[in-house]
Coordinates of C-alpha atoms in Angstrom, one line a residue:
M297 CA 54.7 124.8 147.3
T298 CA 58.1 123.3 147.3
Q299 CA 56.8 119.9 146.2
K300 CA 54.9 121.4 143.3
G301 CA 58.0 123.4 142.3
S302 CA 60.1 120.3 142.5
M303 CA 57.7 118.5 140.1
K304 CA 58.1 121.0 137.3
P305 CA 61.7 120.1 136.4
V306 CA 60.6 116.4 136.3
K307 CA 58.0 117.2 133.7
K308 CA 60.5 119.2 131.8
N309 CA 62.9 116.2 131.7
K310 CA 60.2 113.9 130.6
A311 CA 59.4 116.3 127.7
E312 CA 63.1 116.2 126.6
E313 CA 63.4 112.4 126.7
P314 CA 62.4 111.9 123.0
E315 CA 65.2 114.2 121.9
L316 CA 67.8 112.1 123.8
E317 CA 66.7 108.7 122.7
P318 CA 69.6 106.5 121.5
L319 CA 69.8 105.5 117.9
C320 CA 68.8 102.0 116.9
C321 CA 71.2 99.9 114.9
C322 CA 69.7 101.1 111.5
E323 CA 69.3 104.8 112.4
Y324 CA 71.8 107.6 111.9
I325 CA 72.1 111.4 111.8
D326 CA 72.6 112.6 108.3
R327 CA 74.6 115.5 107.0
N328 CA 71.6 117.8 107.5
G329 CA 71.4 117.0 111.2
E330 CA 68.2 115.0 110.9
K331 CA 67.5 111.4 112.0
N332 CA 67.3 109.0 109.1
H333 CA 67.0 105.3 108.5
V334 CA 69.0 102.9 106.3
A335 CA 65.9 101.6 104.7
A336 CA 65.2 105.1 103.3
C337 CA 68.4 105.4 101.5
L338 CA 66.7 105.7 98.1
C339 CA 64.0 108.1 99.2
D340 CA 63.8 111.9 98.8
C341 CA 66.8 112.3 96.5
Q342 CA 66.0 115.1 94.0
D343 CA 69.5 115.2 92.6
L344 CA 69.5 111.5 91.7
D345 CA 66.0 111.9 90.1
E346 CA 67.2 114.9 88.1
G347 CA 70.3 113.1 87.0
C348 CA 68.4 110.0 85.9
D349 CA 65.9 112.1 84.0
R350 CA 68.6 114.0 82.2
W351 CA 70.5 110.8 81.4
I352 CA 67.4 109.1 80.1
T353 CA 66.5 112.1 77.9
G354 CA 70.1 112.2 76.6
K355 CA 71.0 115.5 78.3
S356 CA 74.3 116.1 80.0
V357 CA 74.5 116.0 83.7
P358 CA 76.2 119.1 85.3
P359 CA 79.3 118.4 87.4
E360 CA 77.7 120.1 90.4
T361 CA 74.8 117.6 90.2
C362 CA 77.2 114.7 90.0
E363 CA 79.0 115.9 93.1
R364 CA 75.8 116.3 95.1
I365 CA 74.7 112.8 94.0
M366 CA 78.1 111.4 95.2
D367 CA 77.8 113.3 98.5
T368 CA 74.3 111.9 99.1
I369 CA 75.3 108.4 98.3
S370 CA 78.4 108.5 100.5
D371 CA 76.2 109.9 103.4
R372 CA 73.5 107.3 103.0
L373 CA 75.8 104.3 102.4
R374 CA 75.9 102.9 106.0
I375 CA 75.9 99.5 107.8
P376 CA 74.1 98.8 111.0
G377 CA 76.0 99.2 114.3
L378 CA 75.6 99.1 118.0
R379 CA 75.5 102.9 118.3
G380 CA 73.6 103.6 115.1
A381 CA 74.3 103.0 111.4
Q382 CA 78.0 103.6 110.7
K383 CA 79.1 105.5 107.6
V384 CA 81.1 103.5 105.0
N385 CA 83.7 105.2 102.8
I386 CA 82.5 104.6 99.2
S387 CA 86.1 104.6 97.8
I388 CA 86.7 101.3 99.6
L389 CA 84.1 99.3 97.6
P390 CA 85.3 99.4 94.0
P391 CA 88.4 97.3 94.5
L392 CA 86.5 94.7 96.6
I393 CA 84.0 94.3 93.8
L394 CA 85.8 95.0 90.5
L395 CA 89.2 93.3 91.1
P396 CA 87.9 89.7 91.4
V397 CA 85.5 90.3 88.4
F398 CA 88.2 91.7 86.2
L399 CA 90.8 89.0 87.0
R400 CA 88.3 86.2 86.4
V401 CA 87.2 87.7 83.1
A402 CA 90.8 88.1 82.1
S403 CA 91.5 84.4 82.7
W404 CA 88.9 83.4 80.1
H405 CA 91.1 84.1 77.1
F406 CA 94.5 85.5 76.3
L407 CA 93.2 88.5 74.5
L408 CA 90.8 89.4 77.3
G409 CA 93.8 89.1 79.7
V410 CA 95.8 91.6 77.6
V411 CA 92.9 94.1 77.5
V412 CA 92.0 93.8 81.2
L413 CA 95.6 93.9 82.5
T414 CA 96.3 96.9 80.3
S415 CA 93.3 98.8 81.3
L416 CA 93.7 98.3 85.1
P417 CA 96.8 100.5 85.4
V418 CA 95.2 103.1 83.2
L419 CA 92.1 103.3 85.3
A420 CA 94.2 103.4 88.5
L421 CA 96.3 106.3 87.1
W422 CA 93.2 108.2 86.0
Y423 CA 91.6 107.9 89.4
Y424 CA 94.8 109.0 91.0
Y425 CA 95.1 112.2 89.0
L426 CA 91.4 112.9 89.5
T427 CA 91.7 112.7 93.3
H428 CA 95.1 114.4 93.3
R429 CA 93.7 117.4 91.3
R430 CA 90.9 117.8 93.8
K431 CA 93.3 117.5 96.8
E432 CA 91.2 115.1 98.7
Q433 CA 91.9 111.9 100.7
T434 CA 90.8 108.6 99.3
L435 CA 90.9 105.0 100.7
F436 CA 90.8 103.5 97.2
F437 CA 94.5 102.7 96.8
L438 CA 94.8 101.5 100.4
S439 CA 91.8 99.2 99.9
L440 CA 93.2 98.1 96.5
G441 CA 96.6 97.3 98.0
L442 CA 95.3 95.4 101.0
F443 CA 92.6 93.5 99.0
S444 CA 95.2 92.6 96.3
L445 CA 97.4 91.1 99.0
G446 CA 94.5 89.1 100.4
Y447 CA 93.1 88.0 97.1
M448 CA 96.5 86.9 95.7
Y449 CA 97.1 84.9 98.8
Y450 CA 93.6 83.3 98.5
V451 CA 94.2 82.3 94.9
F452 CA 97.5 80.9 95.8
L453 CA 96.0 78.7 98.6
Q454 CA 93.0 77.6 96.4
E455 CA 94.6 77.1 93.0
V456 CA 98.4 76.6 93.5
V457 CA 99.0 74.8 96.7
P458 CA 96.6 71.9 95.9
K459 CA 98.7 71.0 92.9
G460 CA 101.4 69.6 95.3
R461 CA 104.4 71.6 94.1
V462 CA 104.6 73.9 97.1
G463 CA 105.9 72.5 100.3
P464 CA 105.0 73.5 103.9
T465 CA 108.2 75.4 104.4
Q466 CA 107.7 77.5 101.3
L467 CA 104.1 78.2 102.3
A468 CA 105.2 79.2 105.8
L469 CA 107.8 81.6 104.3
L470 CA 105.2 83.2 102.0
T471 CA 102.7 83.6 104.9
C472 CA 105.4 85.1 107.1
G473 CA 106.3 87.6 104.4
L474 CA 102.6 88.6 104.1
F475 CA 102.3 89.2 107.9
L476 CA 105.6 91.2 107.9
I477 CA 104.2 93.4 105.1
L478 CA 101.0 94.1 107.1
L479 CA 103.1 94.9 110.2
A480 CA 105.4 97.3 108.3
L481 CA 102.3 99.0 106.7
Y482 CA 100.8 99.4 110.1
R483 CA 103.9 101.1 111.3
A484 CA 104.2 103.2 108.2
K485 CA 100.5 104.3 108.6
K486 CA 101.3 105.9 112.0
N487 CA 102.3 109.5 112.7
P488 CA 104.8 110.5 110.0
G489 CA 106.0 113.4 112.1
Y490 CA 103.1 115.9 112.3
L491 CA 103.9 119.4 113.6
R492 CA 101.6 120.8 116.2
N493 CA 101.1 124.4 117.1
P494 CA 102.9 124.9 120.5
A495 CA 100.3 127.5 121.5
S496 CA 97.6 124.8 121.6
S497 CA 99.6 122.7 124.0
D498 CA 100.3 125.8 126.2
R499 CA 96.7 126.7 126.4
S500 CA 96.0 123.3 127.8
L501 CA 97.5 124.4 131.1
G502 CA 94.8 125.1 133.7
S503 CA 94.5 128.5 135.4
S504 CA 95.4 127.0 138.7
Q505 CA 98.7 125.7 137.3
T506 CA 99.5 129.0 135.8
E507 CA 98.8 130.9 139.0
S508 CA 100.9 128.5 141.1
L509 CA 103.8 128.9 138.7
S510 CA 103.6 132.6 138.8
R511 CA 103.3 132.6 142.6
D512 CA 106.4 130.4 143.0
G513 CA 108.3 132.7 140.7
Q514 CA 107.3 135.8 142.7
E515 CA 108.3 134.1 146.0
K516 CA 111.8 133.2 144.7
T517 CA 112.5 136.6 143.3
R518 CA 111.1 138.6 146.3
G519 CA 113.8 140.7 148.0
L520 CA 116.2 140.5 145.2
P521 CA 117.2 143.4 143.0
G522 CA 115.3 143.4 139.7
A523 CA 112.5 141.4 141.2
E524 CA 109.9 143.4 139.4
S525 CA 111.5 142.8 136.0
A526 CA 111.8 139.1 136.8
G527 CA 108.2 138.9 137.8
S528 CA 107.1 140.6 134.6
L529 CA 109.1 138.0 132.7
S530 CA 107.5 135.1 134.6
N531 CA 104.0 136.5 134.0
R532 CA 104.5 136.5 130.2
T533 CA 101.8 134.6 128.3
P534 CA 102.5 131.8 125.8
K535 CA 101.7 134.3 123.0
D536 CA 104.5 136.5 124.2
D537 CA 106.9 133.5 124.2
L538 CA 105.9 132.8 120.6
K539 CA 106.6 136.3 119.5
G540 CA 110.3 135.9 120.6
P541 CA 111.5 133.9 117.6
C542 CA 109.5 136.2 115.3
R543 CA 111.5 139.2 116.7
V544 CA 114.8 137.5 116.2
S545 CA 114.1 136.5 112.7
A546 CA 112.6 139.9 111.8
G547 CA 115.8 140.8 110.0
S548 CA 115.1 138.2 107.3
P549 CA 111.5 138.6 106.3
A550 CA 111.9 136.5 103.2
K551 CA 113.0 133.5 105.2
V552 CA 110.3 134.0 107.8
K553 CA 107.7 134.2 105.0
E554 CA 109.0 131.0 103.4
D555 CA 109.1 129.0 106.7
W556 CA 105.8 130.3 108.1
C557 CA 102.7 128.2 107.6
A558 CA 99.6 130.3 107.6
K559 CA 97.3 127.3 107.9
C560 CA 99.0 125.6 110.8
Q561 CA 100.1 129.0 112.4
L562 CA 103.7 127.9 113.1
V563 CA 107.2 128.3 111.8
R564 CA 108.3 125.2 110.1
P565 CA 111.7 123.7 110.8
A566 CA 114.1 122.9 108.0
R567 CA 112.8 120.5 105.3
A568 CA 109.3 120.4 106.8
W569 CA 106.3 121.1 104.5
H570 CA 102.5 121.5 104.7
C571 CA 100.6 118.6 103.1
R572 CA 97.5 120.0 101.3
I573 CA 95.8 116.6 101.4
C574 CA 96.3 115.8 105.1
G575 CA 96.0 119.5 106.1
I576 CA 99.0 119.6 108.4
C577 CA 102.7 120.2 108.4
V578 CA 105.1 117.2 108.4
R579 CA 108.7 117.0 109.5
R580 CA 111.1 116.3 106.6
M581 CA 108.1 115.5 104.4
D582 CA 109.0 113.2 101.5
H583 CA 105.6 112.8 99.8
H584 CA 102.0 111.9 100.4
C585 CA 101.6 108.2 99.6
V586 CA 98.2 107.2 98.4
W587 CA 98.9 103.5 99.1
I588 CA 99.0 104.1 102.8
N589 CA 96.7 107.2 102.7
S590 CA 99.2 109.2 104.7
C591 CA 102.3 111.2 104.4
V592 CA 105.8 109.8 104.4
G593 CA 108.0 111.9 106.7
E594 CA 110.6 111.8 109.4
S595 CA 108.9 109.3 111.7
N596 CA 107.7 106.7 109.2
H597 CA 110.2 106.8 106.4
Q598 CA 112.1 103.8 107.6
A599 CA 108.9 101.7 108.0
F600 CA 107.8 102.8 104.5
I601 CA 111.1 101.6 102.9
L602 CA 110.9 98.4 105.0
A603 CA 107.4 97.7 103.7
L604 CA 108.5 98.2 100.1
S605 CA 111.5 95.9 100.4
I606 CA 109.5 93.1 102.2
F607 CA 106.7 93.4 99.6
L608 CA 109.2 93.1 96.7
L609 CA 110.8 90.0 98.2
T610 CA 107.5 88.4 99.0
S611 CA 105.9 89.1 95.7
V612 CA 108.9 87.8 93.7
Y613 CA 108.9 84.7 95.8
G614 CA 105.2 84.1 95.3
I615 CA 105.4 84.7 91.6
T616 CA 108.3 82.2 91.4
L617 CA 106.4 79.5 93.3
T618 CA 103.3 80.0 91.1
L619 CA 105.1 79.9 87.8
D620 CA 107.1 76.8 88.9
T621 CA 103.8 75.1 89.6
I622 CA 101.7 75.9 86.5
C623 CA 104.6 76.0 84.0
R624 CA 106.9 73.1 85.0
D625 CA 110.4 72.6 83.6
R626 CA 110.7 76.2 82.5
S627 CA 112.6 79.1 83.9
V628 CA 110.7 81.9 85.6
F629 CA 111.4 84.5 82.9
T630 CA 110.5 82.0 80.1
A631 CA 107.3 80.8 81.7
L632 CA 106.2 84.4 82.2
F633 CA 106.1 85.0 78.4
Y634 CA 105.7 81.5 77.1
C635 CA 103.6 78.9 78.9
P636 CA 101.7 76.7 76.4
G637 CA 98.5 75.2 77.5
V638 CA 98.0 77.5 80.4
Y639 CA 94.6 78.6 79.3
A640 CA 93.3 75.0 78.7
D641 CA 92.6 74.8 82.5
Y642 CA 90.7 77.5 84.2
S643 CA 92.6 77.1 87.4
S644 CA 95.9 77.5 85.7
A645 CA 94.6 80.4 83.7
L646 CA 93.4 82.3 86.8
S647 CA 96.8 81.7 88.5
F648 CA 98.7 82.9 85.4
T649 CA 96.5 86.0 85.2
C650 CA 97.1 86.8 88.9
V651 CA 100.8 86.3 88.3
W652 CA 100.8 89.0 85.6
Y653 CA 98.7 91.3 87.8
S654 CA 101.3 90.8 90.6
V655 CA 104.1 91.5 88.1
I656 CA 102.5 94.8 87.1
I657 CA 102.1 95.9 90.8
T658 CA 105.6 94.7 91.7
A659 CA 107.1 96.6 88.8
G660 CA 105.4 99.8 90.0
M661 CA 106.5 99.3 93.6
A662 CA 110.1 98.5 92.4
Y663 CA 110.2 101.9 90.6
I664 CA 109.1 103.7 93.7
F665 CA 111.6 101.8 95.8
L666 CA 114.4 102.7 93.3
I667 CA 113.5 106.4 93.4
Q668 CA 113.5 106.3 97.2
L669 CA 116.9 104.7 97.3
I670 CA 118.3 107.3 94.9
N671 CA 116.8 110.2 96.8
I672 CA 118.3 108.8 100.1
S673 CA 121.7 108.4 98.5
Y674 CA 121.6 112.0 97.2
N675 CA 120.2 113.4 100.5
V676 CA 117.0 114.8 99.0
T677 CA 113.3 114.2 99.5
E678 CA 110.8 113.7 96.8
R679 CA 109.1 117.0 97.6
E680 CA 112.5 118.8 97.2
V681 CA 113.0 117.1 93.8
Q682 CA 109.6 118.1 92.5
Q683 CA 110.0 121.6 93.8
A684 CA 113.4 121.9 92.0
L685 CA 111.8 120.7 88.8
R686 CA 108.9 123.1 89.0
Q687 CA 111.2 126.1 89.8
K688 CA 113.5 124.9 87.0
T689 CA 116.5 124.9 89.4
G690 CA 117.2 121.2 89.0
R691 CA 118.5 119.1 86.2
R692 CA 117.7 115.4 85.3
L693 CA 120.5 112.9 85.1
L694 CA 120.6 109.2 84.1
Y695 CA 117.4 109.2 82.0
G696 CA 115.5 111.2 84.6
L697 CA 116.1 108.8 87.5
I698 CA 118.4 111.3 89.3
V699 CA 117.5 114.9 89.8
D700 CA 120.3 117.3 90.8
T701 CA 118.5 119.9 92.9
G702 CA 121.5 122.2 93.2
Q703 CA 121.2 122.5 97.0
L704 CA 123.7 121.6 99.7
L705 CA 121.7 120.0 102.5
G706 CA 122.8 118.6 105.9
S707 CA 123.4 115.0 106.7
Y708 CA 120.4 112.7 106.0
T709 CA 118.9 111.3 109.2
F710 CA 117.2 108.3 107.7
L711 CA 119.4 105.7 109.4

């Protein structure tokens, strides 16, 4: 009987084996919790069929249908992996595909270059306001920034260096600057100073540790006057400890309401703020930077400023080397606006187009760097500036570059 009884669990395990089978390299679990295959990425998509039918017949596609189509595409866009097909963020792909195409088309003719280089910032700003309004994270700008660095360096090696005007030392300096940019970006991408709920860390203590702590407290206070009250204090739960500051600040309910974060369930320290995109509070939050897909706060502000400064120096140096190669015997500023015969050679035209693309990106980063330096010198953060402008408590100075928030803040701890 015991042998027969022991055989039943074995049969049960064999019956459950098909449910625990590992995924092959092309299989994945979709958003509905079902097993799917990469080869079936275009099958059973009613929203896509409906959208195509409405588009062919000239009818408008509802926004809800477009969102469902994008969700389906982002869920089915995967690459094979060791533990099943891995999901690919769809916002990474447009810069990898469109940027080389646009720059090469712009190098065909001067007028095409003007149209393309003018439309690229407009499209980037449109996509920024679209994602900013929906309060969602995107890897588009991080992918655009990293791929722009790599592609500009690739064009420099393929089109500029072979002309013989760039020496080994200059190439080594440019390469070193590129690696320093990536290192600073990696440091800026780390924790900006997230605030965690202290109750969650207190709950991580095991029951045995809590019992031993309370037992030690009772032994130390045994035989002393007021031991019962001390024991009751040692037996307080973490929730009781969290209620202490709330009782102390109960006299100023407006201040508590302002500093209390209902989403993170904690009292924010001074100058901290909740990021609606990251979904967490950040110490001395400056702003959410789409170029690093993270917040800029107390812990990574220095790395962010360092990345901007190294990028500006490296970009200006690369632009100077390129213009000195394709437009000889001319100053950098003159060659940027007047370089005759540059479109006669496709290699020179592509290099000149990439120079202007780099100038546009560098000008935007220089503006951000200038605003950051002004805010640091006036001991304000970008969030405090925008809040003062929304509440109409600040005033603009020096053509809008400086904003007087009207607040007296403590010493700035940037350095």
